Structures are given as structure tokens and as C-alpha cells.
Amino acid sequence: MSVIRAVPIGVGHYLPSRVVENAEFEKWLDTNDEWIQARTGIQRRHFAADGELTSDLAYAAALDAIKDAKIEATDIDAIVLATSTPDQTFPSTATKLQAKLGIDNGFAFDLQAVCAGFAYALTIANSLIVAGQAKRILVIGAETFSRIMDWQDRTTCVLFGDGAGAVILEAQTGDGTANDRGILSCDLNANGKYNEILYVDGGVSSTQTTGVLKMQGREVFKHAVTKLASSGEYALEKAGLNVDDVTWVVPHQANLRIIKNTTQKMGLSMDQVVVTVQDHGNTSAASIPLAMSVANKNGQFKRGDLLLTEAIGGGLAWGSIVLRW
Ligand code: UT7
């Protein structure tokens, strides 16, 4: 049976040039490189320069993905941009990116699901392609979390970084089996009962300020491993596959211990997992496409490989995608 599949045809990323090593934080906080590495796996992260905006990061990542896909920007007919750190309250960062890319038609919008943003964005983009609403979608995760840090809070400010990653999905015909290339299944979840364990204490309608990130890390950690493992397993089941079929896991890069525990819980090997958290920190919605792009540039992915990606973050919101490269 012939079906439409959303197939990745290009992937790219951008990291701001400023690299901040763990030791930097020792200058003003009661923390150290040893603690940060042991508890999180993070060694360094990138921070955007003054005046460098989320749309600038997204633009650079988009150009990289467009080059990888060997298409023109104007071949893209939709942009779905996941971010919790937009340039402005409105217009959307996606429309700013659209203008920078010189695209005059199609549609563009932002999507906000915090660290699960890219899983949500891929799911929405997949639905749009399958429904015939768009043929080539630029799916972006772009963040400047350095702008919402409390620099006196050692429990959060050492964890996050800035960056952007992009994947271009194209409508292609598949035969409806799990051997097709492209997105094979998606699983999205949210439970707003947990709003208060990870949030920003400001906003347009509440304080008219941007606010800073607040997190009960240990609580989030507990939810992360179980929810990610069960979502990943469910997404595989939906695609008619199981863990033995997985070639690569591209997890949200928040904490190496979460990644290891989830991998172990699912019965997968760390050799199959793309890990970039040591160099990027947690870049929220940007972390999965950043990791995908880095792995692709390293030559890790082969055509036909089965990828499982999973993410969880504020909301709580979480989800998984199964796709064949
Ligand atoms: O991407 C969105 C989703 N977010 C996540 O997935 C993050 C999930 N959570 C985590 O990754 C971990 O919980 C953290 C990395 C945030 C914290 O690690 P932990 O092993 O859960 O540590 P903890 O919060 O239990 O804190 C242990 C100790 C505390 O001291 P006491 O109370 O035992 O005296 C903290 O105050 O470590 C202390 N601590 C620090 N020490 C040095 C917390 N942050 C730091 C720090 N440097 N930066």
C-alpha cells in the first residue's frame, strides 16, 4: 500500500562561538568541574554573544541543513520552530527565520514544548506532510537558554547551553511498512500536574518579565527515566518494531546519567547512543537536532538505520519518535 512518509533529506546545526568550560562557574559559584561532570556528564556549553538571537542561531542551522539537503531555501514550504526562548513575544521566531531565508510563501510558526519541543515539532511536521499540507518542512529546535538563567543558582545555571539544530523533512512515497524511510511513529505526552517542578518564574501575562528557570532537578530526574523508557517502547511498538530493531538512540541531552539509566532500562547498549551533552550542555529543544547533526557529520548514520529519539522537559511534556534514516 502506497503511503506518504516524512523523510529527512538534510540536517544541520549551529553553535555560538563562545565556549564556557565548567571551571568558569567556579569563579563566582560554590561549584566545581568534578561535581558538574560526575552528576551530569557536562564539560562545556556554548553561550550566544550579546545581540545574537535565537533566530540567528536558527538561521545558521537552517543554512547548514539546506546545504546538506542540496536544495534551495525557496524549496521549503513550511517552517516549524521549537523554542522556549523566542526573539520576541511575537512575531514568531519562525517567521523571522522565514524572512531571513528569503522565503515568501508557505507558512511558519513556533511551537513551545520546552525540552520536548523537537519531538513535538517532528510529530506536527510529520502530520502536516502526511495530511498533504506541506511538501518540504524545515523543522528547527533553537534556544538561547543563557538568557533565562539565574546566575546565582548553581543547581540550574551550570546545566544549560545555547544552540540550534535543523532537519528538513520531505514528502516521499513509501510502501507503508516499517522498512520505509522517514518517520514511522510518534508518541507525545504531557501532564500539567507537574508544572511546578520545572518552570520559568516570569511571563507576558503573569509578571510582564522574562523570568528565570527554576527546577526541582531530583524530581524531574525521577520522572525522566521511567517516562522516556516507556514512551520509547510504545513508539517502537506503534511502528511494529522492538528494541532489537534500533540502530541509534538520539536522546534529549540533559544529563548523561538519565541517558545511561534510560538506555539500560530499555535494554539497549550505550554504543548505540549519540551523546553530545559533554560539549553542548542541555540546549532544550535544540538538543536532539544538534545531536543528530553532529552524529551525521561524524558519519555515524547510514541510510536505512533505525533511529529512536526521546525527550522530556517542562510541563511535564515528553515524547518519542521512531524514524528510518
Ligand atoms: O531538560 C529538561 C529536563 N531536566 C532534566 O532532565 C534535569 C533532571 N535532573 C538532573 O539532571 C539532576 O537532578 C541535577 C543534575 C539537576 C542534579 O543532580 P542530583 O544528583 O539530582 O543532585 P541533587 O539535586 O540531589 O543535589 C545533590 C547535592 C545538593 O547538596 P546537598 O543538599 O546534598 O547538600 C545540591 O545542593 O548537590 C548540590 N549541588 C551542587 N553542588 C555543586 C547542586 N548543584 C550543584 C552544583 N555544584 N552545581
mmCIF file of C-alpha atoms and ligand atoms in Angstrom:
data_model
loop_
_atom_site.group_PDB
_atom_site.id
_atom_site.type_symbol
_atom_site.label_atom_id
_atom_site.label_comp_id
_atom_site.label_asym_id
_atom_site.label_seq_id
_atom_site.Cartn_x
_atom_site.Cartn_y
_atom_site.Cartn_z
ATOM 1 C CA MET A 1 0.000 0.000 0.000
ATOM 2 C CA SER A 2 1.434 3.331 -1.049
ATOM 3 C CA VAL A 3 1.653 5.952 1.739
ATOM 4 C CA ILE A 4 3.204 9.399 2.215
ATOM 5 C CA ARG A 5 6.210 9.460 4.544
ATOM 6 C CA ALA A 6 8.091 12.437 6.005
ATOM 7 C CA VAL A 7 11.686 11.607 5.109
ATOM 8 C CA PRO A 8 14.747 13.507 6.431
ATOM 9 C CA ILE A 9 16.713 14.860 3.468
ATOM 10 C CA GLY A 10 19.043 17.250 5.303
ATOM 11 C CA VAL A 11 20.277 18.007 8.801
ATOM 12 C CA GLY A 12 22.381 20.843 10.176
ATOM 13 C CA HIS A 13 23.345 22.724 13.285
ATOM 14 C CA TYR A 14 24.940 25.816 14.700
ATOM 15 C CA LEU A 15 26.683 26.514 17.997
ATOM 16 C CA PRO A 16 27.638 30.030 19.106
ATOM 17 C CA SER A 17 31.405 30.607 19.143
ATOM 18 C CA ARG A 18 31.705 31.314 22.875
ATOM 19 C CA VAL A 19 32.572 28.104 24.749
ATOM 20 C CA VAL A 20 32.248 28.107 28.537
ATOM 21 C CA GLU A 21 34.083 25.362 30.421
ATOM 22 C CA ASN A 22 32.817 24.111 33.800
ATOM 23 C CA ALA A 23 35.729 25.773 35.578
ATOM 24 C CA GLU A 24 34.338 29.219 34.621
ATOM 25 C CA PHE A 25 31.495 28.797 37.119
ATOM 26 C CA GLU A 26 33.960 28.224 39.974
ATOM 27 C CA LYS A 27 34.810 31.933 39.769
ATOM 28 C CA TRP A 28 31.530 33.022 41.385
ATOM 29 C CA LEU A 29 29.668 29.893 42.488
ATOM 30 C CA ASP A 30 30.234 27.186 45.089
ATOM 31 C CA THR A 31 30.610 24.507 42.420
ATOM 32 C CA ASN A 32 33.364 22.678 40.592
ATOM 33 C CA ASP A 33 34.145 20.816 37.393
ATOM 34 C CA GLU A 34 34.246 17.477 39.238
ATOM 35 C CA TRP A 35 30.673 17.843 40.602
ATOM 36 C CA ILE A 36 29.247 19.007 37.273
ATOM 37 C CA GLN A 37 30.899 16.204 35.308
ATOM 38 C CA ALA A 38 30.071 13.481 37.832
ATOM 39 C CA ARG A 39 26.383 14.474 38.202
ATOM 40 C CA THR A 40 25.615 15.499 34.625
ATOM 41 C CA GLY A 41 28.385 14.494 32.189
ATOM 42 C CA ILE A 42 28.591 18.129 31.069
ATOM 43 C CA GLN A 43 32.083 19.559 30.441
ATOM 44 C CA ARG A 44 31.307 22.709 28.480
ATOM 45 C CA ARG A 45 28.498 24.580 26.753
ATOM 46 C CA HIS A 46 28.141 27.401 24.213
ATOM 47 C CA PHE A 47 26.609 30.789 25.001
ATOM 48 C CA ALA A 48 25.278 33.210 22.410
ATOM 49 C CA ALA A 49 27.052 36.563 22.102
ATOM 50 C CA ASP A 50 25.304 39.769 23.167
ATOM 51 C CA GLY A 51 22.853 40.623 20.417
ATOM 52 C CA GLU A 52 22.973 37.126 18.928
ATOM 53 C CA LEU A 53 19.347 35.981 18.871
ATOM 54 C CA THR A 54 17.568 32.648 18.729
ATOM 55 C CA SER A 55 16.607 33.439 15.111
ATOM 56 C CA ASP A 56 20.300 33.996 14.278
ATOM 57 C CA LEU A 57 21.175 30.558 15.639
ATOM 58 C CA ALA A 58 18.201 29.050 13.807
ATOM 59 C CA TYR A 59 19.232 30.763 10.568
ATOM 60 C CA ALA A 60 22.763 29.342 10.687
ATOM 61 C CA ALA A 61 21.451 25.837 11.462
ATOM 62 C CA ALA A 62 18.874 26.139 8.663
ATOM 63 C CA LEU A 63 21.537 27.105 6.107
ATOM 64 C CA ASP A 64 23.598 24.091 7.171
ATOM 65 C CA ALA A 65 20.597 21.759 6.740
ATOM 66 C CA ILE A 66 19.630 23.314 3.385
ATOM 67 C CA LYS A 67 23.195 22.753 2.153
ATOM 68 C CA ASP A 68 23.116 19.159 3.384
ATOM 69 C CA ALA A 69 19.777 18.581 1.594
ATOM 70 C CA LYS A 70 21.141 20.142 -1.631
ATOM 71 C CA ILE A 71 18.011 22.247 -2.089
ATOM 72 C CA GLU A 72 17.243 25.980 -2.202
ATOM 73 C CA ALA A 73 15.626 27.755 0.758
ATOM 74 C CA THR A 74 12.692 28.566 -1.501
ATOM 75 C CA ASP A 75 12.026 24.824 -1.959
ATOM 76 C CA ILE A 76 10.798 24.825 1.656
ATOM 77 C CA ASP A 77 7.057 25.396 2.079
ATOM 78 C CA ALA A 78 6.745 25.323 5.883
ATOM 79 C CA ILE A 79 8.817 26.066 8.985
ATOM 80 C CA VAL A 80 8.062 24.572 12.392
ATOM 81 C CA LEU A 81 10.380 26.059 15.006
ATOM 82 C CA ALA A 82 10.516 24.692 18.546
ATOM 83 C CA THR A 83 11.729 27.174 21.147
ATOM 84 C CA SER A 84 11.027 28.419 24.652
ATOM 85 C CA THR A 85 13.378 31.372 24.167
ATOM 86 C CA PRO A 86 11.926 33.272 21.186
ATOM 87 C CA ASP A 87 13.417 36.578 19.995
ATOM 88 C CA GLN A 88 10.205 38.418 20.899
ATOM 89 C CA THR A 89 6.782 37.628 22.319
ATOM 90 C CA PHE A 90 5.581 37.952 18.745
ATOM 91 C CA PRO A 91 6.010 37.680 15.790
ATOM 92 C CA SER A 92 7.122 34.073 15.879
ATOM 93 C CA THR A 93 10.827 33.325 15.565
ATOM 94 C CA ALA A 94 9.796 31.020 12.707
ATOM 95 C CA THR A 95 8.512 33.942 10.618
ATOM 96 C CA LYS A 96 11.688 35.918 11.395
ATOM 97 C CA LEU A 97 13.677 32.943 10.156
ATOM 98 C CA GLN A 98 11.442 32.663 7.085
ATOM 99 C CA ALA A 99 12.231 36.298 6.204
ATOM 100 C CA LYS A 100 15.980 35.796 6.754
ATOM 101 C CA LEU A 101 15.864 32.790 4.423
ATOM 102 C CA GLY A 102 14.070 34.832 1.747
ATOM 103 C CA ILE A 103 11.005 32.587 1.708
ATOM 104 C CA ASP A 104 7.822 34.484 0.770
ATOM 105 C CA ASN A 105 5.260 31.730 0.714
ATOM 106 C CA GLY A 106 4.100 28.711 2.656
ATOM 107 C CA PHE A 107 3.634 29.033 6.414
ATOM 108 C CA ALA A 108 5.764 29.258 9.560
ATOM 109 C CA PHE A 109 5.070 29.037 13.264
ATOM 110 C CA ASP A 110 6.705 28.463 16.655
ATOM 111 C CA LEU A 111 5.919 25.584 18.920
ATOM 112 C CA GLN A 112 6.670 25.501 22.625
ATOM 113 C CA ALA A 113 7.094 22.221 24.476
ATOM 114 C CA VAL A 114 10.345 23.140 26.257
ATOM 115 C CA CYS A 115 12.889 20.271 26.140
ATOM 116 C CA ALA A 116 10.384 18.010 24.368
ATOM 117 C CA GLY A 117 9.968 20.713 21.708
ATOM 118 C CA PHE A 118 11.770 18.892 18.917
ATOM 119 C CA ALA A 119 9.823 15.658 19.446
ATOM 120 C CA TYR A 120 6.613 17.709 19.303
ATOM 121 C CA ALA A 121 7.834 19.626 16.232
ATOM 122 C CA LEU A 122 8.742 16.444 14.322
ATOM 123 C CA THR A 123 5.337 14.971 15.178
ATOM 124 C CA ILE A 124 3.444 18.044 13.955
ATOM 125 C CA ALA A 125 5.587 18.319 10.827
ATOM 126 C CA ASN A 126 5.003 14.624 10.102
ATOM 127 C CA SER A 127 1.225 15.109 10.460
ATOM 128 C CA LEU A 128 1.303 18.111 8.110
ATOM 129 C CA ILE A 129 3.202 16.145 5.479
ATOM 130 C CA VAL A 130 1.008 13.061 5.777
ATOM 131 C CA ALA A 131 -2.098 15.290 5.506
ATOM 132 C CA GLY A 132 -0.729 16.879 2.318
ATOM 133 C CA GLN A 133 -0.435 20.360 3.881
ATOM 134 C CA ALA A 134 3.257 20.760 3.020
ATOM 135 C CA LYS A 135 5.884 19.017 0.903
ATOM 136 C CA ARG A 136 9.163 20.145 2.475
ATOM 137 C CA ILE A 137 9.262 21.285 6.086
ATOM 138 C CA LEU A 138 12.180 22.858 7.886
ATOM 139 C CA VAL A 139 11.939 21.592 11.467
ATOM 140 C CA ILE A 140 14.118 23.540 13.875
ATOM 141 C CA GLY A 141 14.990 23.495 17.550
ATOM 142 C CA ALA A 142 16.689 26.757 18.574
ATOM 143 C CA GLU A 143 17.359 28.115 22.047
ATOM 144 C CA THR A 144 19.192 30.790 23.985
ATOM 145 C CA PHE A 145 18.641 29.383 27.484
ATOM 146 C CA SER A 146 21.568 31.501 28.754
ATOM 147 C CA ARG A 147 19.033 34.391 28.703
ATOM 148 C CA ILE A 148 16.760 32.750 31.296
ATOM 149 C CA MET A 149 19.359 31.585 33.817
ATOM 150 C CA ASP A 150 19.643 32.685 37.430
ATOM 151 C CA TRP A 151 23.443 33.012 37.539
ATOM 152 C CA GLN A 152 23.436 32.682 41.331
ATOM 153 C CA ASP A 153 21.591 29.334 41.256
ATOM 154 C CA ARG A 154 24.247 26.628 40.972
ATOM 155 C CA THR A 155 21.562 23.930 40.699
ATOM 156 C CA THR A 156 20.452 25.201 37.265
ATOM 157 C CA CYS A 157 22.856 27.650 35.606
ATOM 158 C CA VAL A 158 25.627 25.094 35.075
ATOM 159 C CA LEU A 159 23.297 22.799 33.148
ATOM 160 C CA PHE A 160 22.108 24.720 30.094
ATOM 161 C CA GLY A 161 23.588 25.984 26.834
ATOM 162 C CA ASP A 162 22.621 27.718 23.579
ATOM 163 C CA GLY A 163 22.435 26.289 20.068
ATOM 164 C CA ALA A 164 20.242 25.275 17.169
ATOM 165 C CA GLY A 165 19.655 22.182 15.054
ATOM 166 C CA ALA A 166 17.552 21.662 11.932
ATOM 167 C CA VAL A 167 16.120 18.757 9.986
ATOM 168 C CA ILE A 168 14.395 19.056 6.605
ATOM 169 C CA LEU A 169 11.547 16.595 6.063
ATOM 170 C CA GLU A 170 10.277 15.862 2.575
ATOM 171 C CA ALA A 171 7.080 14.109 1.471
ATOM 172 C CA GLN A 172 8.068 10.870 -0.240
ATOM 173 C CA THR A 173 6.144 7.748 -1.131
ATOM 174 C CA GLY A 174 6.639 4.643 0.990
ATOM 175 C CA ASP A 175 5.077 1.197 0.894
ATOM 176 C CA GLY A 176 3.521 1.501 4.356
ATOM 177 C CA THR A 177 5.865 -0.944 6.082
ATOM 178 C CA ALA A 178 8.445 -0.390 8.828
ATOM 179 C CA ASN A 179 11.125 -0.695 6.128
ATOM 180 C CA ASP A 180 10.127 2.705 4.730
ATOM 181 C CA ARG A 181 12.477 5.622 5.191
ATOM 182 C CA GLY A 182 11.146 8.544 7.234
ATOM 183 C CA ILE A 183 9.059 8.950 10.347
ATOM 184 C CA LEU A 184 7.417 5.662 11.265
ATOM 185 C CA SER A 185 5.737 6.541 14.562
ATOM 186 C CA CYS A 186 5.360 9.291 17.143
ATOM 187 C CA ASP A 187 4.322 9.266 20.779
ATOM 188 C CA LEU A 188 3.529 12.535 22.578
ATOM 189 C CA ASN A 189 2.530 13.021 26.222
ATOM 190 C CA ALA A 190 2.018 15.813 28.728
ATOM 191 C CA ASN A 191 0.911 16.093 32.336
ATOM 192 C CA GLY A 192 0.457 19.650 33.599
ATOM 193 C CA LYS A 193 0.108 18.352 37.155
ATOM 194 C CA TYR A 194 3.908 18.642 37.228
ATOM 195 C CA ASN A 195 4.120 22.306 36.099
ATOM 196 C CA GLU A 196 5.836 23.370 39.297
ATOM 197 C CA ILE A 197 8.878 21.076 39.142
ATOM 198 C CA LEU A 198 10.319 22.859 36.086
ATOM 199 C CA TYR A 199 9.209 26.342 35.092
ATOM 200 C CA VAL A 200 10.224 29.954 34.440
ATOM 201 C CA ASP A 201 9.068 32.419 37.105
ATOM 202 C CA GLY A 202 8.016 35.127 34.658
ATOM 203 C CA GLY A 203 5.958 35.681 31.559
ATOM 204 C CA VAL A 204 3.902 38.076 29.484
ATOM 205 C CA SER A 205 0.573 37.580 31.168
ATOM 206 C CA SER A 206 1.831 36.970 34.716
ATOM 207 C CA THR A 207 4.763 39.282 35.544
ATOM 208 C CA GLN A 208 5.485 41.083 32.264
ATOM 209 C CA THR A 209 9.094 39.969 32.741
ATOM 210 C CA THR A 210 11.090 37.176 31.147
ATOM 211 C CA GLY A 211 11.805 35.386 34.416
ATOM 212 C CA VAL A 212 14.431 32.752 35.217
ATOM 213 C CA LEU A 213 14.383 28.977 35.146
ATOM 214 C CA LYS A 214 13.503 27.096 38.347
ATOM 215 C CA MET A 215 13.867 23.340 38.644
ATOM 216 C CA GLN A 216 13.486 20.619 41.222
ATOM 217 C CA GLY A 217 16.167 18.566 39.483
ATOM 218 C CA ARG A 218 15.827 15.403 41.518
ATOM 219 C CA GLU A 219 12.064 15.267 40.883
ATOM 220 C CA VAL A 220 12.476 15.780 37.147
ATOM 221 C CA PHE A 221 15.183 13.122 37.101
ATOM 222 C CA LYS A 222 12.826 10.545 38.654
ATOM 223 C CA HIS A 223 10.140 11.143 36.037
ATOM 224 C CA ALA A 224 12.631 11.258 33.174
ATOM 225 C CA VAL A 225 13.933 7.704 33.182
ATOM 226 C CA THR A 226 10.591 5.906 33.511
ATOM 227 C CA LYS A 227 8.650 8.184 31.176
ATOM 228 C CA LEU A 228 11.320 8.197 28.462
ATOM 229 C CA ALA A 229 11.755 4.418 28.523
ATOM 230 C CA SER A 230 8.018 3.717 28.350
ATOM 231 C CA SER A 231 7.444 6.326 25.629
ATOM 232 C CA GLY A 232 10.328 4.929 23.574
ATOM 233 C CA GLU A 233 8.996 1.382 23.912
ATOM 234 C CA TYR A 234 5.481 2.496 22.994
ATOM 235 C CA ALA A 235 6.687 4.371 19.889
ATOM 236 C CA LEU A 236 8.579 1.272 18.731
ATOM 237 C CA GLU A 237 5.517 -0.903 19.314
ATOM 238 C CA LYS A 238 3.359 1.549 17.334
ATOM 239 C CA ALA A 239 5.779 1.170 14.409
ATOM 240 C CA GLY A 240 5.604 -2.622 14.678
ATOM 241 C CA LEU A 241 9.212 -2.761 15.863
ATOM 242 C CA ASN A 242 11.108 -3.519 19.057
ATOM 243 C CA VAL A 243 14.375 -2.549 20.735
ATOM 244 C CA ASP A 244 16.344 -5.114 18.705
ATOM 245 C CA ASP A 245 15.496 -3.129 15.568
ATOM 246 C CA VAL A 246 17.040 0.105 16.886
ATOM 247 C CA THR A 247 20.327 1.180 15.305
ATOM 248 C CA TRP A 248 20.750 4.525 17.095
ATOM 249 C CA VAL A 249 19.163 6.310 20.016
ATOM 250 C CA VAL A 250 19.317 10.100 19.804
ATOM 251 C CA PRO A 251 18.098 11.183 23.245
ATOM 252 C CA HIS A 252 17.483 14.630 24.651
ATOM 253 C CA GLN A 253 20.825 15.708 26.109
ATOM 254 C CA ALA A 254 20.051 16.826 29.665
ATOM 255 C CA ASN A 255 22.126 14.537 31.831
ATOM 256 C CA LEU A 256 24.401 11.599 30.991
ATOM 257 C CA ARG A 257 23.019 9.680 33.992
ATOM 258 C CA ILE A 258 19.461 9.995 32.648
ATOM 259 C CA ILE A 259 20.668 8.851 29.230
ATOM 260 C CA LYS A 260 22.523 5.851 30.713
ATOM 261 C CA ASN A 261 19.677 4.806 33.008
ATOM 262 C CA THR A 262 17.080 5.068 30.225
ATOM 263 C CA THR A 263 19.294 3.128 27.827
ATOM 264 C CA GLN A 264 19.810 0.391 30.405
ATOM 265 C CA LYS A 265 16.101 0.280 31.286
ATOM 266 C CA MET A 266 15.241 -0.266 27.618
ATOM 267 C CA GLY A 267 17.867 -2.998 27.245
ATOM 268 C CA LEU A 268 19.916 -1.010 24.737
ATOM 269 C CA SER A 269 23.676 -0.514 24.673
ATOM 270 C CA MET A 270 25.432 2.859 25.204
ATOM 271 C CA ASP A 271 27.383 2.069 21.998
ATOM 272 C CA GLN A 272 24.130 2.783 20.143
ATOM 273 C CA VAL A 273 23.537 6.152 21.802
ATOM 274 C CA VAL A 274 24.513 9.540 20.375
ATOM 275 C CA VAL A 275 25.930 11.599 23.255
ATOM 276 C CA THR A 276 26.775 15.289 22.916
ATOM 277 C CA VAL A 277 25.818 16.547 26.380
ATOM 278 C CA GLN A 278 29.511 16.816 27.336
ATOM 279 C CA ASP A 279 30.049 19.553 24.727
ATOM 280 C CA HIS A 280 26.631 21.242 24.497
ATOM 281 C CA GLY A 281 25.039 21.009 27.956
ATOM 282 C CA ASN A 282 21.259 20.978 27.877
ATOM 283 C CA THR A 283 20.099 23.043 24.894
ATOM 284 C CA SER A 284 16.412 22.205 25.427
ATOM 285 C CA ALA A 285 14.526 21.930 22.099
ATOM 286 C CA ALA A 286 17.804 22.217 20.172
ATOM 287 C CA SER A 287 19.480 19.217 21.786
ATOM 288 C CA ILE A 288 18.094 16.402 19.598
ATOM 289 C CA PRO A 289 18.649 18.013 16.178
ATOM 290 C CA LEU A 290 22.085 19.193 17.363
ATOM 291 C CA ALA A 291 22.987 15.631 18.347
ATOM 292 C CA MET A 292 21.561 14.281 15.063
ATOM 293 C CA SER A 293 23.586 16.719 13.016
ATOM 294 C CA VAL A 294 26.814 16.066 14.905
ATOM 295 C CA ALA A 295 26.357 12.288 14.529
ATOM 296 C CA ASN A 296 25.547 12.670 10.836
ATOM 297 C CA LYS A 297 28.634 14.801 10.216
ATOM 298 C CA ASN A 298 30.693 12.170 12.069
ATOM 299 C CA GLY A 299 29.427 9.605 9.565
ATOM 300 C CA GLN A 300 27.624 7.584 12.248
ATOM 301 C CA PHE A 301 24.275 7.265 10.445
ATOM 302 C CA LYS A 302 23.860 5.035 7.384
ATOM 303 C CA ARG A 303 20.853 5.125 5.098
ATOM 304 C CA GLY A 304 18.270 2.696 6.442
ATOM 305 C CA ASP A 305 19.399 2.942 10.098
ATOM 306 C CA LEU A 306 16.534 2.968 12.589
ATOM 307 C CA LEU A 307 16.665 5.968 14.928
ATOM 308 C CA LEU A 308 14.782 6.366 18.192
ATOM 309 C CA THR A 309 14.680 9.829 19.723
ATOM 310 C CA GLU A 310 13.100 10.706 23.067
ATOM 311 C CA ALA A 311 12.832 13.854 25.184
ATOM 312 C CA ILE A 312 11.240 15.200 28.351
ATOM 313 C CA GLY A 313 11.012 18.653 29.865
ATOM 314 C CA GLY A 314 8.890 21.365 31.431
ATOM 315 C CA GLY A 315 5.181 20.684 31.541
ATOM 316 C CA LEU A 316 5.944 17.940 32.024
ATOM 317 C CA ALA A 317 5.883 17.199 28.313
ATOM 318 C CA TRP A 318 7.602 14.207 26.770
ATOM 319 C CA GLY A 319 7.624 12.020 23.692
ATOM 320 C CA SER A 320 9.481 9.758 21.277
ATOM 321 C CA ILE A 321 9.874 9.426 17.532
ATOM 322 C CA VAL A 322 10.904 6.382 15.509
ATOM 323 C CA LEU A 323 12.362 7.174 12.111
ATOM 324 C CA ARG A 324 14.335 5.407 9.446
ATOM 325 C CA TRP A 325 17.286 7.452 8.159
HETATM 326 O O1 UT7 B 1 15.872 19.003 30.118
HETATM 327 C C1 UT7 B 1 14.831 19.256 30.984
HETATM 328 C C2 UT7 B 1 14.735 18.215 31.974
HETATM 329 N N1 UT7 B 1 15.725 18.391 33.000
HETATM 330 C C3 UT7 B 1 16.403 17.369 33.417
HETATM 331 O O2 UT7 B 1 16.274 16.289 32.889
HETATM 332 C C4 UT7 B 1 17.274 17.537 34.627
HETATM 333 C C5 UT7 B 1 16.992 16.431 35.590
HETATM 334 N N2 UT7 B 1 17.772 16.497 36.787
HETATM 335 C C6 UT7 B 1 19.113 16.365 36.840
HETATM 336 O O3 UT7 B 1 19.758 16.247 35.823
HETATM 337 C C7 UT7 B 1 19.780 16.270 38.183
HETATM 338 O O4 UT7 B 1 18.790 16.127 39.185
HETATM 339 C C8 UT7 B 1 20.672 17.500 38.523
HETATM 340 C C9 UT7 B 1 21.920 17.474 37.656
HETATM 341 C C10 UT7 B 1 19.902 18.765 38.278
HETATM 342 C C11 UT7 B 1 21.119 17.440 39.980
HETATM 343 O O5 UT7 B 1 21.787 16.216 40.238
HETATM 344 P P1 UT7 B 1 21.377 15.337 41.503
HETATM 345 O O6 UT7 B 1 22.290 14.203 41.531
HETATM 346 O O7 UT7 B 1 19.903 15.062 41.398
HETATM 347 O O8 UT7 B 1 21.719 16.303 42.703
HETATM 348 P P2 UT7 B 1 20.766 16.872 43.826
HETATM 349 O O9 UT7 B 1 19.825 17.876 43.260
HETATM 350 O O10 UT7 B 1 20.206 15.731 44.590
HETATM 351 O O11 UT7 B 1 21.818 17.657 44.714
HETATM 352 C C12 UT7 B 1 22.830 16.957 45.442
HETATM 353 C C13 UT7 B 1 23.706 17.993 46.155
HETATM 354 C C14 UT7 B 1 22.881 19.046 46.888
HETATM 355 O O12 UT7 B 1 23.533 19.344 48.108
HETATM 356 P P3 UT7 B 1 23.022 18.700 49.484
HETATM 357 O O13 UT7 B 1 21.596 19.169 49.625
HETATM 358 O O14 UT7 B 1 23.143 17.221 49.311
HETATM 359 O O15 UT7 B 1 23.947 19.290 50.473
HETATM 360 C C15 UT7 B 1 22.945 20.240 45.994
HETATM 361 O O16 UT7 B 1 22.825 21.475 46.691
HETATM 362 O O17 UT7 B 1 24.486 18.707 45.201
HETATM 363 C C16 UT7 B 1 24.332 20.112 45.421
HETATM 364 N N3 UT7 B 1 24.504 20.817 44.166
HETATM 365 C C17 UT7 B 1 25.685 21.232 43.691
HETATM 366 N N4 UT7 B 1 26.927 21.122 44.173
HETATM 367 C C18 UT7 B 1 27.927 21.636 43.434
HETATM 368 C C19 UT7 B 1 23.535 21.156 43.272
HETATM 369 N N5 UT7 B 1 24.092 21.796 42.230
HETATM 370 C C20 UT7 B 1 25.414 21.861 42.460
HETATM 371 C C21 UT7 B 1 26.494 22.374 41.744
HETATM 372 N N6 UT7 B 1 27.742 22.245 42.269
HETATM 373 N N7 UT7 B 1 26.368 22.986 40.546
#
